mmCIF file of C-alpha atoms in Angstrom:
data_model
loop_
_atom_site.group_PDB
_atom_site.id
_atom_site.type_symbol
_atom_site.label_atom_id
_atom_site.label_comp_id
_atom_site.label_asym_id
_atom_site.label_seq_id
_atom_site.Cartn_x
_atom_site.Cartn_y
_atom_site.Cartn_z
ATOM 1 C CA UNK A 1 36.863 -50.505 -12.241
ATOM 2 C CA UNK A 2 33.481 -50.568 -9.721
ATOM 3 C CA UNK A 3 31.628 -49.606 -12.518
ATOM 4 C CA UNK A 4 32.388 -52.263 -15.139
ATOM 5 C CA UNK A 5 32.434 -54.729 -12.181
ATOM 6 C CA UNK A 6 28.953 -53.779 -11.228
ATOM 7 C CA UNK A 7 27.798 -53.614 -14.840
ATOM 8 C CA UNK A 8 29.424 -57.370 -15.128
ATOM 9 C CA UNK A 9 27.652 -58.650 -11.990
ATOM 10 C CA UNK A 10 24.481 -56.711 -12.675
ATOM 11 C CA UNK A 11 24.547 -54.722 -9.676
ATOM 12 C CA UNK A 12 24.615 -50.964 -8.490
ATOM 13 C CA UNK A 13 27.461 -49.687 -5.815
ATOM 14 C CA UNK A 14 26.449 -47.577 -3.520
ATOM 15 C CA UNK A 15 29.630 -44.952 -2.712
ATOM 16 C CA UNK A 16 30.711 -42.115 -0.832
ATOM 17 C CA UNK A 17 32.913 -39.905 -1.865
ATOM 18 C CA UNK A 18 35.309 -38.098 0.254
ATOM 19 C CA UNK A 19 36.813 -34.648 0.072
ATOM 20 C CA UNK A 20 40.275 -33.485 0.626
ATOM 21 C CA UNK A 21 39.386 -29.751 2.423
ATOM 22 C CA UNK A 22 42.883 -29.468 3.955
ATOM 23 C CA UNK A 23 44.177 -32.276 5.829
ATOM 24 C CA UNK A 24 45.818 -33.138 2.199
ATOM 25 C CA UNK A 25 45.920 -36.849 2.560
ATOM 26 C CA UNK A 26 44.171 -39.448 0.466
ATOM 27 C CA UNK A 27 40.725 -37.860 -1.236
ATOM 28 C CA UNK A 28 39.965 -35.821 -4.289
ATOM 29 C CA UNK A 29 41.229 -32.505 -3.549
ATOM 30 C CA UNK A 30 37.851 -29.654 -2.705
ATOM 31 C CA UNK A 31 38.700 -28.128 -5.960
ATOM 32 C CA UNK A 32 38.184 -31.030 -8.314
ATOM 33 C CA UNK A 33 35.121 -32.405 -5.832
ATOM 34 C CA UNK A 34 32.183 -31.200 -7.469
ATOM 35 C CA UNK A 35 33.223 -32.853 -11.327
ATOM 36 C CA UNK A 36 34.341 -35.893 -10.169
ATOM 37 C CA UNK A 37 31.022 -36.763 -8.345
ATOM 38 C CA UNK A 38 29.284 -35.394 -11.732
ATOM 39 C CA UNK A 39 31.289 -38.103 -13.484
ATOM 40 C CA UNK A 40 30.983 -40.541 -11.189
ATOM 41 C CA UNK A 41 26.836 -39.680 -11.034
ATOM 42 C CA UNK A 42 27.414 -40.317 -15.129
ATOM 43 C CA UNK A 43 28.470 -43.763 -14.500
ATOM 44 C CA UNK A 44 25.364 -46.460 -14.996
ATOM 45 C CA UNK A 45 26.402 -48.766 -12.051
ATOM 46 C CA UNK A 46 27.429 -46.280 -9.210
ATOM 47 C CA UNK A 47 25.232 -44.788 -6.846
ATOM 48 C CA UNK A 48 26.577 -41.693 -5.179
ATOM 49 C CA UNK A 49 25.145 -41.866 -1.328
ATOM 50 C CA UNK A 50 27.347 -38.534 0.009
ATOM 51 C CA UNK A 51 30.553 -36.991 0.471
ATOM 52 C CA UNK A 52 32.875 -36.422 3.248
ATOM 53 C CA UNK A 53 35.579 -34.862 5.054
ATOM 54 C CA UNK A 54 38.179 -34.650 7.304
ATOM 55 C CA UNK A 55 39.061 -32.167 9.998
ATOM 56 C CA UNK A 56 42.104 -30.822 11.389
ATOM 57 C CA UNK A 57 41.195 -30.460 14.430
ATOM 58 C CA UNK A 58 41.997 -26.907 14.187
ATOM 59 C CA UNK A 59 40.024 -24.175 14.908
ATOM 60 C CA UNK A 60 40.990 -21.766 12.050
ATOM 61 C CA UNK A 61 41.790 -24.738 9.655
ATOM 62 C CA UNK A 62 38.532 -26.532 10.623
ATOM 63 C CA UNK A 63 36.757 -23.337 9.621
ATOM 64 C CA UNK A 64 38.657 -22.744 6.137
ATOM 65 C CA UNK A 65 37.838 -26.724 5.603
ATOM 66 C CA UNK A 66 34.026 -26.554 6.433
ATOM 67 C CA UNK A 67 34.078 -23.325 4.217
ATOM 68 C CA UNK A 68 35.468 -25.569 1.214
ATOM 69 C CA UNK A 69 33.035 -28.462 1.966
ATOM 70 C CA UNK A 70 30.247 -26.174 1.682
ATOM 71 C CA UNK A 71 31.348 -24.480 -1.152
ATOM 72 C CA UNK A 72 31.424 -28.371 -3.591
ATOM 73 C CA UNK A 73 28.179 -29.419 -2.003
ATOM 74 C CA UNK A 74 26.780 -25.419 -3.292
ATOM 75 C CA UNK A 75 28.315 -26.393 -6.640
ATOM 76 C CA UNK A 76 27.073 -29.875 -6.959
ATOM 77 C CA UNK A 77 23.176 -28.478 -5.746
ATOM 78 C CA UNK A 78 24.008 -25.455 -8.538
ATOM 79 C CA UNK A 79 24.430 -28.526 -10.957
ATOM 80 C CA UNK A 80 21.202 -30.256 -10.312
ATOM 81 C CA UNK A 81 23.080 -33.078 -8.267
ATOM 82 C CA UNK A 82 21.583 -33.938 -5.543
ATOM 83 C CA UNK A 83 23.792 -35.826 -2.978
ATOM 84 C CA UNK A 84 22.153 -37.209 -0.169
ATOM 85 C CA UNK A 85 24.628 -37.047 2.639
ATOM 86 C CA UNK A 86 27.076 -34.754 3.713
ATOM 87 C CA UNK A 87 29.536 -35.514 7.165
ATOM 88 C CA UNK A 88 32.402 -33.754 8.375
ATOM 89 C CA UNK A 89 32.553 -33.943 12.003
ATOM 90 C CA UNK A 90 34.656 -36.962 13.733
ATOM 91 C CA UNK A 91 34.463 -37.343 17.499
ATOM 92 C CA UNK A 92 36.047 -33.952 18.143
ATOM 93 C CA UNK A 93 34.027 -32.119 15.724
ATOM 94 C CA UNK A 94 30.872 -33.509 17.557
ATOM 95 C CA UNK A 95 31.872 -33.043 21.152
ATOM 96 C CA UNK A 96 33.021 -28.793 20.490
ATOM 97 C CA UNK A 97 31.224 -27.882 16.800
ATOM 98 C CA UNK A 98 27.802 -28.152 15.568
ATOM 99 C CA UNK A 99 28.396 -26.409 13.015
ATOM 100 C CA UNK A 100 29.320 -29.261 11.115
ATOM 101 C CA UNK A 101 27.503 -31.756 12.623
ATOM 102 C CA UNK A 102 25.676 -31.743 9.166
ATOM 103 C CA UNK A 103 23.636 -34.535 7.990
ATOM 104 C CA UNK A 104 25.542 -37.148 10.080
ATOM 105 C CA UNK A 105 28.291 -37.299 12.240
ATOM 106 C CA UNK A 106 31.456 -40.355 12.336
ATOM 107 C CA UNK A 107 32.326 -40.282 16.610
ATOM 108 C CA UNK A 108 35.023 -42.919 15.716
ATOM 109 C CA UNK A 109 36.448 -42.811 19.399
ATOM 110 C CA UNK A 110 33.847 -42.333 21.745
ATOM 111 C CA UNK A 111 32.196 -45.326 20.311
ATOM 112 C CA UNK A 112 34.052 -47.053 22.970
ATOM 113 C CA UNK A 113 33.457 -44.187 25.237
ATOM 114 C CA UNK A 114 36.410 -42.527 25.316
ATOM 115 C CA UNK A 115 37.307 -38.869 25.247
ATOM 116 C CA UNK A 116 40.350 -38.492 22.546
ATOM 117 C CA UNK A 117 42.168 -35.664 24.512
ATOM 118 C CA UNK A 118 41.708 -34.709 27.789
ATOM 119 C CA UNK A 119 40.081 -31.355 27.256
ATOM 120 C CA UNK A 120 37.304 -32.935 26.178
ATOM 121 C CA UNK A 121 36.378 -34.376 29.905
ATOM 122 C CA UNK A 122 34.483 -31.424 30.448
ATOM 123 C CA UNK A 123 32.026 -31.823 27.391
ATOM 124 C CA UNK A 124 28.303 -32.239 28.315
ATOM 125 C CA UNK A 125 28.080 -35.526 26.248
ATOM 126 C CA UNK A 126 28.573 -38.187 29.383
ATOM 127 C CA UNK A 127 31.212 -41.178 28.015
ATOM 128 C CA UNK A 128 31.366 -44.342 29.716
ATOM 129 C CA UNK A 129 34.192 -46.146 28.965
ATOM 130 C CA UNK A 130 32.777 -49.588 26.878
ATOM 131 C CA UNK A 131 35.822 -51.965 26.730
ATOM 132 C CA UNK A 132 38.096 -53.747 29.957
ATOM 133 C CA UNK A 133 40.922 -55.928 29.280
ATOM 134 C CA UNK A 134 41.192 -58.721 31.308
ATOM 135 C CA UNK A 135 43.477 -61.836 32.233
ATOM 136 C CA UNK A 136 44.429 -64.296 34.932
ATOM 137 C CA UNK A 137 46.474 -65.043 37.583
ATOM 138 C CA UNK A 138 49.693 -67.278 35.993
ATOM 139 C CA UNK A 139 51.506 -67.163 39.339
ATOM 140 C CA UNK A 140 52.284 -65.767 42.914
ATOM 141 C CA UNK A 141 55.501 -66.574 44.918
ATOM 142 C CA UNK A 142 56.965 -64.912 47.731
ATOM 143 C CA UNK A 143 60.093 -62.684 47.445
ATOM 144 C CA UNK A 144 62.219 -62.037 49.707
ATOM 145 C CA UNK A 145 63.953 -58.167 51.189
ATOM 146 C CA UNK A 146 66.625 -57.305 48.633
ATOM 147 C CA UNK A 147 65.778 -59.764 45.796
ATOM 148 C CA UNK A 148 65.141 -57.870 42.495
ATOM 149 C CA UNK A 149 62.134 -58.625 39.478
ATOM 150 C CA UNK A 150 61.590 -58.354 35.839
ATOM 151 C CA UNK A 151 64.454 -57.900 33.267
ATOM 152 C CA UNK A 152 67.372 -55.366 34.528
ATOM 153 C CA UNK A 153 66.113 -56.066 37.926
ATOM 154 C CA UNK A 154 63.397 -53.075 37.595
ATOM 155 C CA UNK A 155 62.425 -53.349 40.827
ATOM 156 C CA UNK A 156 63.920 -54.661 44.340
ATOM 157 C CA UNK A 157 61.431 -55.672 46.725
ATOM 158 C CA UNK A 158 61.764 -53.240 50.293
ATOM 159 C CA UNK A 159 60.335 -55.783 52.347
ATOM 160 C CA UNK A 160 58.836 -59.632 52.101
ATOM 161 C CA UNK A 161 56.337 -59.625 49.186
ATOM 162 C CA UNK A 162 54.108 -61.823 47.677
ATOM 163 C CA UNK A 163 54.402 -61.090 43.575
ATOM 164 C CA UNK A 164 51.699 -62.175 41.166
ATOM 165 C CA UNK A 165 52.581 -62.518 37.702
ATOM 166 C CA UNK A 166 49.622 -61.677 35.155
ATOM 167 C CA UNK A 167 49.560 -63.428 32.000
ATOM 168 C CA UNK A 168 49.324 -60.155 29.347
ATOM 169 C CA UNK A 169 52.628 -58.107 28.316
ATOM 170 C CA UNK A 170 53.613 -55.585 25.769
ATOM 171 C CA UNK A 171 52.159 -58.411 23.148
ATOM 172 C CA UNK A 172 49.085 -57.848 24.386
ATOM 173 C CA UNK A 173 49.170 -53.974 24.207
ATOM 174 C CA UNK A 174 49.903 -53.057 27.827
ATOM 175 C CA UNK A 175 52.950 -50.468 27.729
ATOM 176 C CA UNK A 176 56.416 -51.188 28.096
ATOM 177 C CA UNK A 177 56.292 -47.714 29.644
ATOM 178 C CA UNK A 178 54.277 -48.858 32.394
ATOM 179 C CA UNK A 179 57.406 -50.621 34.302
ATOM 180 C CA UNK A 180 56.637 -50.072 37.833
ATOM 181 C CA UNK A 181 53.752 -47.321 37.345
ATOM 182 C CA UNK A 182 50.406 -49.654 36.168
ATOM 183 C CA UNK A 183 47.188 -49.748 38.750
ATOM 184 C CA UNK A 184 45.893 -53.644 38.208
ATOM 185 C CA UNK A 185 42.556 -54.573 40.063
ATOM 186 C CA UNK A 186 43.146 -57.567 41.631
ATOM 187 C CA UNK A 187 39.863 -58.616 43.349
ATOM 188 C CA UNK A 188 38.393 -55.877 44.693
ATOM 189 C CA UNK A 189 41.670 -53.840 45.261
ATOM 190 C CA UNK A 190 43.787 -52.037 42.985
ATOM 191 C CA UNK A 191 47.289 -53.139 42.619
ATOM 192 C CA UNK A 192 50.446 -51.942 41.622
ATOM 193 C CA UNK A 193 52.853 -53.229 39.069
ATOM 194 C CA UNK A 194 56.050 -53.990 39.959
ATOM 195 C CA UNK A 195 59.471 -54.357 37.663
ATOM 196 C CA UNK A 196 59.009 -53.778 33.702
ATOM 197 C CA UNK A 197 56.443 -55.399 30.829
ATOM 198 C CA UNK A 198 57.733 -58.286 29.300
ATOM 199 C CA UNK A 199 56.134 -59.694 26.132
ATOM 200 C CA UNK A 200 53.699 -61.590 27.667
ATOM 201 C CA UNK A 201 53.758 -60.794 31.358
ATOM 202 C CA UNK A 202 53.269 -58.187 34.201
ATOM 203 C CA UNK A 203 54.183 -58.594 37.591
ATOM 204 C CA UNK A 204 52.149 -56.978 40.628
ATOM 205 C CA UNK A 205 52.595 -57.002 44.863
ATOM 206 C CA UNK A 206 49.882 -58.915 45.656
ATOM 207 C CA UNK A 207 50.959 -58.963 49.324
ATOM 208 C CA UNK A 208 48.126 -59.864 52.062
ATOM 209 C CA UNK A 209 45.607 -60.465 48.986
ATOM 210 C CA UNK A 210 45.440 -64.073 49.394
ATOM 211 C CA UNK A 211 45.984 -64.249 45.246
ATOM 212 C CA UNK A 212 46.197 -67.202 43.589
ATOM 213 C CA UNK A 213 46.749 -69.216 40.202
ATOM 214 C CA UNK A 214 43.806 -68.247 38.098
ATOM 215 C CA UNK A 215 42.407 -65.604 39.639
ATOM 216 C CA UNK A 216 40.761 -62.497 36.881
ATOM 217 C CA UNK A 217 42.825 -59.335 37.401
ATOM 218 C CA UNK A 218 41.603 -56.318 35.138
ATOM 219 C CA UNK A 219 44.258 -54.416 33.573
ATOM 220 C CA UNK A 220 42.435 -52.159 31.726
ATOM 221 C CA UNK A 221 38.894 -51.177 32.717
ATOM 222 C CA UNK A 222 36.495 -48.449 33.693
ATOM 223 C CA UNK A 223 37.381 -46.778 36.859
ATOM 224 C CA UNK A 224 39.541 -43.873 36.679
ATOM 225 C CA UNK A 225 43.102 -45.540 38.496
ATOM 226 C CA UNK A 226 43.411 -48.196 35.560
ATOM 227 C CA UNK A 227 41.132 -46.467 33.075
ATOM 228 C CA UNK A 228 42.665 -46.182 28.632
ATOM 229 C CA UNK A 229 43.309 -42.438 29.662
ATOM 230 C CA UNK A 230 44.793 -43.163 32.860
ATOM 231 C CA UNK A 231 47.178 -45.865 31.454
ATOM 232 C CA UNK A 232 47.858 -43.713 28.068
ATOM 233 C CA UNK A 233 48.752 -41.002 30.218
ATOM 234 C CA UNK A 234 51.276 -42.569 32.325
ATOM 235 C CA UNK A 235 52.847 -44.159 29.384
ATOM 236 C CA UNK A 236 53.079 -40.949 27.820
ATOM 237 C CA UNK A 237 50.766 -42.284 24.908
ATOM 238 C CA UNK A 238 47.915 -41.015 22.744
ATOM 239 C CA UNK A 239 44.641 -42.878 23.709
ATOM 240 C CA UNK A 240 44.297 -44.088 20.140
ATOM 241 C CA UNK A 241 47.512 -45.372 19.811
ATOM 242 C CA UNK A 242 46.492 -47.647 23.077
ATOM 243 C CA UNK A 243 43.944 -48.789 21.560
ATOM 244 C CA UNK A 244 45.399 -50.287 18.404
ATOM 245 C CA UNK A 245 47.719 -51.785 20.740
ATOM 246 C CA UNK A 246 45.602 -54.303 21.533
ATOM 247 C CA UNK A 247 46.107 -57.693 20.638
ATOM 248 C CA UNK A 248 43.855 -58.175 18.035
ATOM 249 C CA UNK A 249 43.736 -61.849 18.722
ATOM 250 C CA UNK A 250 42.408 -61.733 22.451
ATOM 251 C CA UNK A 251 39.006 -63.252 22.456
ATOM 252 C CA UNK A 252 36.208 -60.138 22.552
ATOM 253 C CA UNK A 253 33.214 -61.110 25.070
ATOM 254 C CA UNK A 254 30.044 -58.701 24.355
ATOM 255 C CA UNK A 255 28.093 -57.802 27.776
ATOM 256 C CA UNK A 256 24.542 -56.725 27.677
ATOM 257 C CA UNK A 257 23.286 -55.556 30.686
ATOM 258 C CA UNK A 258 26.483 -57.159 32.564
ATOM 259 C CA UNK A 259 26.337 -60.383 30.758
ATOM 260 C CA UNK A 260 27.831 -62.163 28.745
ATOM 261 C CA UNK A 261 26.092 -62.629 25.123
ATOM 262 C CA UNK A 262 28.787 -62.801 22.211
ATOM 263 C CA UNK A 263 32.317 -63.824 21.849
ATOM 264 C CA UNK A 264 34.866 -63.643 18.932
ATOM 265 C CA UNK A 265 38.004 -65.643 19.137
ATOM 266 C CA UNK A 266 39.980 -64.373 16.482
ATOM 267 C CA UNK A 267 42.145 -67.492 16.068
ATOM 268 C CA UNK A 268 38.863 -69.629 15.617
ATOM 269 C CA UNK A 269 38.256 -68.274 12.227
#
């Protein structure tokens, strides 16, 4: 257990506990709460730091679930426990209830500066979208009237184009949804995607751009046309599940003030 390895390595852990109030998934169910931190408290090498919860994302449920959380953090202060923290509220619970804002709050989400549903665009806390993914220019030929792209010929060109192709695909989390629908800046002009995602491409017209091999095109980013909601939306995705979508091994640059200051390359380590 923690306890005895703590005890064996001389050391105290430092827990939270979390609450089932509803959502009935992993936790110690509301009605058991209040004696299992009292045992846990009785343990030599375990510090209890708080408890949590999890909403519904409900209104009536979310009430009936703040109710229970309340009601183990009265019994454990009836008990002479004192737990330091208490948190309910994710994202949603922060943007539309103070109520259970508490003594901390777990945004999840709009760390990144997204809204998780789209009703939440109108809250008073101002996102800004944090994250842009980004890749290069692989290609650009010219195709001619009539000639067809992309697997099962997705799209047939109406006139002479010049086609890009991007290096990122499916692999890399874009949609295979977005066949023929994805806005790709390319330079300074948005783009559109033409014939379906493959694995680890995406094709876009990149007629009169003057394009070429190398070149950064942003397919994910923070204006509205190619923004995570945008592109969830047209896929007919959640935001969240686009953003465990991404490749987790595509190198991560950290900007500060526009630049450049930390990268992770997964693969490195």
């Amino acid at each position: 257990s923690l306890d005895r390895a703590d005890a064996e390595a001389g050391s105290t852990a430092k827990v939270l506990v979390k609450m089932d109030t509803g959502l009935n998934r992993g936790a110690v169910r509301h009605t058991e709460g209040a004696r299992f931190v009292e045992r846990l408290m009785g343990l030599g090498n375990l510090e209890v730091q708080g408890v949590f919860s999890t909403l519904q994302q409900t209104p009536q449920a979310d009430k009936e679930a703040l109710e229970r959380f309340h009601a183990v953090c009265q019994s454990l202060a009836r008990a002479g426990l004192e737990v330091p923290l208490r948190s309910i509220a994710s994202t949603d619970a922060t943007l539309h209830n103070p109520e259970a804002w508490l003594d901390l709050v777990r945004p999840g989400i709009s760390l990144y500066g997204v809204y998780p549903e789209t009703k939440d665009l109108s809250s008073p806390l101002d996102l800004r979208q944090a994250l842009s993914l980004k890749t290069r220019v692989e290609q650009v030929k010219t195709v001619e009237r009539g000639e067809s792209v992309t697997y099962w010929g997705r799209f047939t060109c109406p006139t002479r184009m010049e086609v890009a192709t991007l290096h990122a695909g499916f692999y890399d989390g874009i949609p295979r949804e977005m066949a023929n629908k994805a806005r790709i800046r390319l330079g300074n002009r948005f783009v559109r995607s033409v014939g379906s995602v493959s694995l680890n491409h995406i094709l876009v017209d990149a007629t009169g751009l003057g394009a070429a091999r190398g070149d950064v095109a942003e397919v994910i980013g923070p204006h509205w046309e190619n923004s995570l909601r945008a592109v969830a939306e047209k896929a007919g995705w959640m935001v969240y599940s686009l953003l465990n979508h991404l490749n987790p091994y595509t190198p991560r640059v950290y900007l500060e003030g526009g630049r450049p200051v930390s990268v992770l390359e997964p693969l490195a380590y």
